[in-house]
Amino acid sequence: MSAQTETHAPSLPAPPDAHAGESAPRIVPVRRTGQWAAAVLVLLLLAGALVSVVRNDAFQWDVVGAYLTTDSVLRGLGLTLWLTGLVMVLGFALGTLLAVLRLSGNRVLQAVSWGYIWLFRSTPILVQLLFWFNIGALYPQILGVSTVNLLGPVTVAVVGLTLHEAAYAAEVVRGGILSVERGQLEAAQSLGLGPWRRLRRIVLPQAMRSIVPPAGNMLIGTLKGTSIVSIIAVQDLLYSVQLVYHRTYEVIPLLLVATLWYVAVTSLLSLGQYYVERHYARGTAGTR
């Protein structure tokens, strides 16, 4: 048997590694010197402003502390909270009805709802309150009852603020209802649910995700807006401190008393709004 000679192709040298002997590239973070400098400057300015407020004797912080929890101020705060809660409940009840009428298929009901919203959104709340306060000049008696006795300052405040807030609440509720997918309504209709059951069981629970944020803003706005009723001598928080500084002439510290209470209550309401939004946003993307 003859020996077979095997031929091999000549081996080629491996190409030199271009990255041989080199370390991996180092990632250098972007320097944000300008942002840090601006942040430090803002903090210094805030610290300076805080120190000037605390050390300024003109604010009379001792007087603020003395009047912060007096009976008259707490009574005014209680009336402000009561007025805010009642106006929001009545305003959203009327606003929901107006929103349903606006979305109905009846042209007359649509026109009535649109006209109401247009009228009360077009006139300042102060004008509305003064109008209701002087309603006795137009109607001295209603059903045999004197309007002077029927519409006292607190009643005028409730009526005026409720009618005003209802116009805005109607648009908030209408926007929330329109945010519900049409398929949800068709599915509920195919199950034989009536209009009111569809609204109560299907539409409103889903619409709350869109209703809660602007409703929370309305609640905080209503709390601060109740201060306007002091113009018709309703003894809310602002009017209570005004009675004091008209007697003592300590205007700045008494205004600070009202400011601190407004800040405290609005902060609590904002915290509550956050948790309510989380509750109705469960199951949606981006929920925290």
mmCIF file of C-alpha atoms in Angstrom:
data_model
loop_
_atom_site.group_PDB
_atom_site.id
_atom_site.type_symbol
_atom_site.label_atom_id
_atom_site.label_comp_id
_atom_site.label_asym_id
_atom_site.label_seq_id
_atom_site.Cartn_x
_atom_site.Cartn_y
_atom_site.Cartn_z
ATOM 1 C CA MET A 1 0.000 0.000 0.000
ATOM 2 C CA SER A 2 1.437 3.285 -1.030
ATOM 3 C CA ALA A 3 1.630 6.024 1.560
ATOM 4 C CA GLN A 4 -0.742 8.908 1.000
ATOM 5 C CA THR A 5 0.643 12.319 1.485
ATOM 6 C CA GLU A 6 -1.709 14.825 3.163
ATOM 7 C CA THR A 7 -1.413 18.422 2.156
ATOM 8 C CA HIS A 8 -2.377 21.199 4.554
ATOM 9 C CA ALA A 9 -3.116 24.782 3.664
ATOM 10 C CA PRO A 10 -0.570 27.106 5.161
ATOM 11 C CA SER A 11 -1.892 28.732 8.325
ATOM 12 C CA LEU A 12 -2.227 32.503 8.198
ATOM 13 C CA PRO A 13 -1.248 34.604 11.156
ATOM 14 C CA ALA A 14 -4.232 35.931 13.117
ATOM 15 C CA PRO A 15 -4.970 39.611 12.528
ATOM 16 C CA PRO A 16 -3.841 41.792 15.341
ATOM 17 C CA ASP A 17 -6.588 42.752 17.745
ATOM 18 C CA ALA A 18 -7.276 46.416 17.342
ATOM 19 C CA HIS A 19 -8.334 46.675 21.011
ATOM 20 C CA ALA A 20 -5.602 44.459 22.408
ATOM 21 C CA GLY A 21 -3.929 46.036 25.372
ATOM 22 C CA GLU A 22 -6.624 48.727 25.623
ATOM 23 C CA SER A 23 -9.057 49.002 28.553
ATOM 24 C CA ALA A 24 -12.841 49.388 28.072
ATOM 25 C CA PRO A 25 -13.955 52.971 27.402
ATOM 26 C CA ARG A 26 -14.824 54.843 30.564
ATOM 27 C CA ILE A 27 -18.217 56.529 30.724
ATOM 28 C CA VAL A 28 -17.840 60.074 31.902
ATOM 29 C CA PRO A 29 -21.007 61.575 33.415
ATOM 30 C CA VAL A 30 -22.133 64.885 32.023
ATOM 31 C CA ARG A 31 -21.136 67.723 34.270
ATOM 32 C CA ARG A 32 -24.087 69.905 35.140
ATOM 33 C CA THR A 33 -22.185 72.718 36.771
ATOM 34 C CA GLY A 34 -24.730 75.344 35.796
ATOM 35 C CA GLN A 35 -27.652 73.421 37.265
ATOM 36 C CA TRP A 36 -25.872 72.822 40.559
ATOM 37 C CA ALA A 37 -24.838 76.450 40.772
ATOM 38 C CA ALA A 38 -28.419 77.561 40.126
ATOM 39 C CA ALA A 39 -29.724 75.123 42.759
ATOM 40 C CA VAL A 40 -27.262 76.433 45.350
ATOM 41 C CA LEU A 41 -28.201 80.012 44.514
ATOM 42 C CA VAL A 42 -31.916 79.264 44.883
ATOM 43 C CA LEU A 43 -31.346 77.540 48.240
ATOM 44 C CA LEU A 44 -29.328 80.511 49.487
ATOM 45 C CA LEU A 45 -32.062 82.921 48.415
ATOM 46 C CA LEU A 46 -34.758 80.805 50.097
ATOM 47 C CA ALA A 47 -32.703 80.546 53.282
ATOM 48 C CA GLY A 48 -32.173 84.311 53.295
ATOM 49 C CA ALA A 49 -35.888 84.952 52.784
ATOM 50 C CA LEU A 50 -36.809 82.523 55.577
ATOM 51 C CA VAL A 51 -34.344 84.098 57.990
ATOM 52 C CA SER A 52 -35.629 87.579 57.170
ATOM 53 C CA VAL A 53 -39.235 86.495 57.823
ATOM 54 C CA VAL A 54 -38.404 84.772 61.100
ATOM 55 C CA ARG A 55 -36.201 87.575 62.438
ATOM 56 C CA ASN A 56 -38.383 90.463 61.272
ATOM 57 C CA ASP A 57 -40.093 91.848 64.353
ATOM 58 C CA ALA A 58 -42.771 93.503 62.213
ATOM 59 C CA PHE A 59 -44.431 90.115 61.685
ATOM 60 C CA GLN A 60 -45.081 89.935 65.460
ATOM 61 C CA TRP A 61 -44.904 86.165 65.717
ATOM 62 C CA ASP A 62 -45.785 86.304 69.404
ATOM 63 C CA VAL A 63 -49.120 87.906 68.489
ATOM 64 C CA VAL A 64 -49.651 85.263 65.790
ATOM 65 C CA GLY A 65 -49.147 82.509 68.339
ATOM 66 C CA ALA A 66 -51.485 84.203 70.811
ATOM 67 C CA TYR A 67 -54.400 84.445 68.339
ATOM 68 C CA LEU A 68 -53.838 81.254 66.334
ATOM 69 C CA THR A 69 -56.131 79.092 68.471
ATOM 70 C CA THR A 70 -58.484 81.636 70.017
ATOM 71 C CA ASP A 71 -62.182 80.794 70.130
ATOM 72 C CA SER A 72 -63.209 83.423 67.585
ATOM 73 C CA VAL A 73 -60.629 82.261 65.047
ATOM 74 C CA LEU A 74 -61.531 78.589 65.525
ATOM 75 C CA ARG A 75 -65.245 79.387 65.134
ATOM 76 C CA GLY A 76 -64.474 81.207 61.906
ATOM 77 C CA LEU A 77 -62.375 78.264 60.724
ATOM 78 C CA GLY A 78 -65.206 75.869 61.540
ATOM 79 C CA LEU A 79 -67.698 77.946 59.542
ATOM 80 C CA THR A 80 -65.262 78.077 56.622
ATOM 81 C CA LEU A 81 -64.876 74.283 56.619
ATOM 82 C CA TRP A 82 -68.624 73.732 56.961
ATOM 83 C CA LEU A 83 -69.356 76.166 54.150
ATOM 84 C CA THR A 84 -66.732 74.565 51.901
ATOM 85 C CA GLY A 85 -68.047 71.031 52.444
ATOM 86 C CA LEU A 86 -71.700 71.961 51.977
ATOM 87 C CA VAL A 87 -71.051 74.010 48.844
ATOM 88 C CA MET A 88 -68.974 71.233 47.267
ATOM 89 C CA VAL A 89 -71.628 68.571 47.947
ATOM 90 C CA LEU A 90 -74.521 70.697 46.694
ATOM 91 C CA GLY A 91 -72.482 72.114 43.812
ATOM 92 C CA PHE A 92 -71.447 68.706 42.491
ATOM 93 C CA ALA A 93 -74.963 67.310 42.932
ATOM 94 C CA LEU A 94 -76.390 70.138 40.835
ATOM 95 C CA GLY A 95 -73.394 70.033 38.484
ATOM 96 C CA THR A 96 -73.855 66.317 37.818
ATOM 97 C CA LEU A 97 -77.489 66.933 36.922
ATOM 98 C CA LEU A 98 -76.473 69.765 34.598
ATOM 99 C CA ALA A 99 -73.836 67.562 32.948
ATOM 100 C CA VAL A 100 -76.380 64.796 32.334
ATOM 101 C CA LEU A 101 -78.803 67.315 30.845
ATOM 102 C CA ARG A 102 -76.033 68.721 28.647
ATOM 103 C CA LEU A 103 -75.277 65.240 27.286
ATOM 104 C CA SER A 104 -78.904 64.237 26.828
ATOM 105 C CA GLY A 105 -80.537 63.958 23.433
ATOM 106 C CA ASN A 106 -83.174 66.568 24.282
ATOM 107 C CA ARG A 107 -82.354 69.904 22.653
ATOM 108 C CA VAL A 108 -84.351 71.891 25.196
ATOM 109 C CA LEU A 109 -82.544 70.308 28.166
ATOM 110 C CA GLN A 110 -79.207 70.824 26.427
ATOM 111 C CA ALA A 111 -79.995 74.502 25.884
ATOM 112 C CA VAL A 112 -81.107 75.025 29.502
ATOM 113 C CA SER A 113 -77.947 73.397 30.849
ATOM 114 C CA TRP A 114 -75.700 75.305 28.454
ATOM 115 C CA GLY A 115 -77.407 78.602 29.318
ATOM 116 C CA TYR A 116 -76.993 78.039 33.056
ATOM 117 C CA ILE A 117 -73.301 77.218 32.698
ATOM 118 C CA TRP A 118 -72.752 80.180 30.379
ATOM 119 C CA LEU A 119 -74.483 82.638 32.735
ATOM 120 C CA PHE A 120 -72.809 81.639 35.995
ATOM 121 C CA ARG A 121 -69.377 81.260 34.441
ATOM 122 C CA SER A 122 -69.649 84.674 32.826
ATOM 123 C CA THR A 123 -70.307 86.719 35.973
ATOM 124 C CA PRO A 124 -67.885 87.222 38.893
ATOM 125 C CA ILE A 125 -68.723 85.442 42.121
ATOM 126 C CA LEU A 126 -68.644 88.746 44.022
ATOM 127 C CA VAL A 127 -71.340 90.168 41.749
ATOM 128 C CA GLN A 128 -73.443 87.043 42.236
ATOM 129 C CA LEU A 129 -73.164 87.240 46.031
ATOM 130 C CA LEU A 130 -74.093 90.916 46.098
ATOM 131 C CA PHE A 131 -77.036 90.216 43.805
ATOM 132 C CA TRP A 132 -78.401 87.460 46.059
ATOM 133 C CA PHE A 133 -77.731 89.587 49.130
ATOM 134 C CA ASN A 134 -79.944 92.322 47.670
ATOM 135 C CA ILE A 135 -82.609 90.015 46.233
ATOM 136 C CA GLY A 136 -85.112 91.576 48.614
ATOM 137 C CA ALA A 137 -85.148 94.687 46.430
ATOM 138 C CA LEU A 138 -86.631 92.583 43.596
ATOM 139 C CA TYR A 139 -88.729 90.109 45.587
ATOM 140 C CA PRO A 140 -89.581 91.446 49.057
ATOM 141 C CA GLN A 141 -91.627 88.320 49.745
ATOM 142 C CA ILE A 142 -91.513 84.741 48.463
ATOM 143 C CA LEU A 143 -94.579 82.602 49.232
ATOM 144 C CA GLY A 144 -95.594 85.091 51.894
ATOM 145 C CA VAL A 145 -92.219 84.908 53.673
ATOM 146 C CA SER A 146 -90.015 87.988 53.899
ATOM 147 C CA THR A 147 -86.777 87.500 51.995
ATOM 148 C CA VAL A 148 -84.959 89.450 54.703
ATOM 149 C CA ASN A 149 -85.670 86.660 57.164
ATOM 150 C CA LEU A 150 -85.463 83.901 54.580
ATOM 151 C CA LEU A 151 -82.093 84.803 53.073
ATOM 152 C CA GLY A 152 -79.676 85.719 55.823
ATOM 153 C CA PRO A 153 -75.953 86.222 55.157
ATOM 154 C CA VAL A 154 -75.053 82.533 55.634
ATOM 155 C CA THR A 155 -77.943 81.363 53.419
ATOM 156 C CA VAL A 156 -76.943 83.865 50.753
ATOM 157 C CA ALA A 157 -73.375 82.566 50.918
ATOM 158 C CA VAL A 158 -74.513 78.945 50.515
ATOM 159 C CA VAL A 159 -76.874 79.758 47.637
ATOM 160 C CA GLY A 160 -74.449 82.025 45.797
ATOM 161 C CA LEU A 161 -71.410 79.768 46.111
ATOM 162 C CA THR A 162 -73.400 76.626 45.257
ATOM 163 C CA LEU A 163 -74.885 78.057 42.087
ATOM 164 C CA HIS A 164 -71.477 79.348 41.057
ATOM 165 C CA GLU A 165 -69.615 76.098 41.753
ATOM 166 C CA ALA A 166 -72.296 74.003 40.033
ATOM 167 C CA ALA A 167 -71.480 75.624 36.694
ATOM 168 C CA TYR A 168 -67.840 74.570 36.945
ATOM 169 C CA ALA A 169 -68.669 71.165 38.434
ATOM 170 C CA ALA A 170 -70.935 70.481 35.459
ATOM 171 C CA GLU A 171 -68.041 70.889 33.040
ATOM 172 C CA VAL A 172 -65.772 68.729 35.201
ATOM 173 C CA VAL A 173 -68.346 65.919 35.338
ATOM 174 C CA ARG A 174 -69.151 66.254 31.631
ATOM 175 C CA GLY A 175 -65.454 65.934 30.748
ATOM 176 C CA GLY A 176 -65.183 62.838 32.949
ATOM 177 C CA ILE A 177 -68.216 61.211 31.339
ATOM 178 C CA LEU A 178 -66.880 61.903 27.850
ATOM 179 C CA SER A 179 -63.598 60.209 28.802
ATOM 180 C CA VAL A 180 -65.350 56.833 29.198
ATOM 181 C CA GLU A 181 -64.989 54.648 26.121
ATOM 182 C CA ARG A 182 -68.060 54.292 23.966
ATOM 183 C CA GLY A 183 -67.707 50.516 23.996
ATOM 184 C CA GLN A 184 -68.369 50.465 27.750
ATOM 185 C CA LEU A 185 -71.728 52.133 27.237
ATOM 186 C CA GLU A 186 -72.655 49.799 24.392
ATOM 187 C CA ALA A 187 -71.747 46.768 26.496
ATOM 188 C CA ALA A 188 -73.853 48.023 29.406
ATOM 189 C CA GLN A 189 -76.743 48.725 27.053
ATOM 190 C CA SER A 190 -76.514 45.215 25.598
ATOM 191 C CA LEU A 191 -76.897 43.841 29.132
ATOM 192 C CA GLY A 192 -80.231 45.638 29.420
ATOM 193 C CA LEU A 193 -79.141 48.275 31.956
ATOM 194 C CA GLY A 194 -81.269 51.401 32.018
ATOM 195 C CA PRO A 195 -79.838 54.906 31.545
ATOM 196 C CA TRP A 196 -79.558 55.736 35.268
ATOM 197 C CA ARG A 197 -78.063 52.340 36.127
ATOM 198 C CA ARG A 198 -75.543 52.738 33.309
ATOM 199 C CA LEU A 199 -74.622 56.153 34.650
ATOM 200 C CA ARG A 200 -74.356 54.976 38.266
ATOM 201 C CA ARG A 201 -72.776 51.542 37.756
ATOM 202 C CA ILE A 202 -70.659 51.925 34.617
ATOM 203 C CA VAL A 203 -70.016 55.539 33.640
ATOM 204 C CA LEU A 204 -69.355 57.421 36.891
ATOM 205 C CA PRO A 205 -66.969 54.850 38.467
ATOM 206 C CA GLN A 206 -64.766 54.999 35.361
ATOM 207 C CA ALA A 207 -65.166 58.732 34.919
ATOM 208 C CA MET A 208 -63.869 59.382 38.449
ATOM 209 C CA ARG A 209 -60.281 58.993 37.217
ATOM 210 C CA SER A 210 -60.796 62.131 35.146
ATOM 211 C CA ILE A 211 -63.086 63.897 37.607
ATOM 212 C CA VAL A 212 -61.030 63.646 40.814
ATOM 213 C CA PRO A 213 -58.001 65.850 39.867
ATOM 214 C CA PRO A 214 -60.013 68.914 38.761
ATOM 215 C CA ALA A 215 -62.530 68.295 41.552
ATOM 216 C CA GLY A 216 -59.679 68.400 44.065
ATOM 217 C CA ASN A 217 -58.539 71.706 42.626
ATOM 218 C CA MET A 218 -62.120 72.988 42.857
ATOM 219 C CA LEU A 219 -62.299 71.936 46.502
ATOM 220 C CA ILE A 220 -59.140 73.856 47.368
ATOM 221 C CA GLY A 221 -60.314 76.807 45.301
ATOM 222 C CA THR A 222 -63.685 76.776 47.079
ATOM 223 C CA LEU A 223 -61.978 76.722 50.480
ATOM 224 C CA LYS A 224 -60.006 79.842 49.614
ATOM 225 C CA GLY A 225 -62.937 81.366 47.723
ATOM 226 C CA THR A 226 -65.157 81.276 50.794
ATOM 227 C CA SER A 227 -63.133 84.211 52.100
ATOM 228 C CA ILE A 228 -65.143 86.406 49.739
ATOM 229 C CA VAL A 229 -68.266 85.923 51.878
ATOM 230 C CA SER A 230 -66.719 88.258 54.427
ATOM 231 C CA ILE A 231 -67.975 91.061 52.157
ATOM 232 C CA ILE A 232 -71.552 90.199 53.228
ATOM 233 C CA ALA A 233 -70.619 89.891 56.939
ATOM 234 C CA VAL A 234 -70.474 86.094 57.153
ATOM 235 C CA GLN A 235 -68.162 85.342 60.073
ATOM 236 C CA ASP A 236 -65.798 82.955 58.316
ATOM 237 C CA LEU A 237 -62.086 82.705 59.072
ATOM 238 C CA LEU A 238 -61.112 85.920 57.290
ATOM 239 C CA TYR A 239 -63.978 87.924 58.750
ATOM 240 C CA SER A 240 -63.113 86.660 62.246
ATOM 241 C CA VAL A 241 -59.546 87.932 62.055
ATOM 242 C CA GLN A 242 -60.767 91.175 60.518
ATOM 243 C CA LEU A 243 -62.971 91.774 63.535
ATOM 244 C CA VAL A 244 -59.920 91.376 65.752
ATOM 245 C CA TYR A 245 -57.522 93.623 63.855
ATOM 246 C CA HIS A 246 -60.164 96.309 63.443
ATOM 247 C CA ARG A 247 -60.119 96.462 67.227
ATOM 248 C CA THR A 248 -56.404 95.963 67.920
ATOM 249 C CA TYR A 249 -54.913 97.392 64.679
ATOM 250 C CA GLU A 250 -52.566 94.376 64.487
ATOM 251 C CA VAL A 251 -53.279 93.768 60.813
ATOM 252 C CA ILE A 252 -50.199 91.826 59.716
ATOM 253 C CA PRO A 253 -50.127 89.189 62.481
ATOM 254 C CA LEU A 254 -53.878 88.558 62.208
ATOM 255 C CA LEU A 255 -53.619 88.115 58.444
ATOM 256 C CA LEU A 256 -50.790 85.662 59.102
ATOM 257 C CA VAL A 257 -53.114 83.729 61.417
ATOM 258 C CA ALA A 258 -55.630 83.317 58.591
ATOM 259 C CA THR A 259 -52.848 82.477 56.134
ATOM 260 C CA LEU A 260 -51.408 79.741 58.333
ATOM 261 C CA TRP A 261 -54.809 78.094 58.756
ATOM 262 C CA TYR A 262 -55.532 78.250 55.008
ATOM 263 C CA VAL A 263 -52.124 76.718 54.254
ATOM 264 C CA ALA A 264 -52.625 73.947 56.819
ATOM 265 C CA VAL A 265 -56.091 72.973 55.575
ATOM 266 C CA THR A 266 -55.187 73.117 51.874
ATOM 267 C CA SER A 267 -52.139 70.946 52.565
ATOM 268 C CA LEU A 268 -54.337 68.308 54.200
ATOM 269 C CA LEU A 269 -56.808 68.475 51.320
ATOM 270 C CA SER A 270 -53.981 68.058 48.795
ATOM 271 C CA LEU A 271 -52.782 64.984 50.676
ATOM 272 C CA GLY A 272 -56.288 63.538 50.666
ATOM 273 C CA GLN A 273 -56.626 64.267 46.941
ATOM 274 C CA TYR A 274 -53.423 62.302 46.282
ATOM 275 C CA TYR A 275 -54.780 59.166 47.961
ATOM 276 C CA VAL A 276 -58.193 59.484 46.309
ATOM 277 C CA GLU A 277 -56.504 59.739 42.908
ATOM 278 C CA ARG A 278 -54.461 56.624 43.692
ATOM 279 C CA HIS A 279 -57.646 54.766 44.633
ATOM 280 C CA TYR A 280 -59.431 55.517 41.361
ATOM 281 C CA ALA A 281 -56.287 55.046 39.267
ATOM 282 C CA ARG A 282 -55.760 51.429 40.364
ATOM 283 C CA GLY A 283 -55.052 49.123 37.448
ATOM 284 C CA THR A 284 -53.964 51.874 35.077
ATOM 285 C CA ALA A 285 -50.464 52.331 33.695
ATOM 286 C CA GLY A 286 -48.210 54.708 35.585
ATOM 287 C CA THR A 287 -50.066 54.378 38.897
ATOM 288 C CA ARG A 288 -47.861 55.186 41.887
#
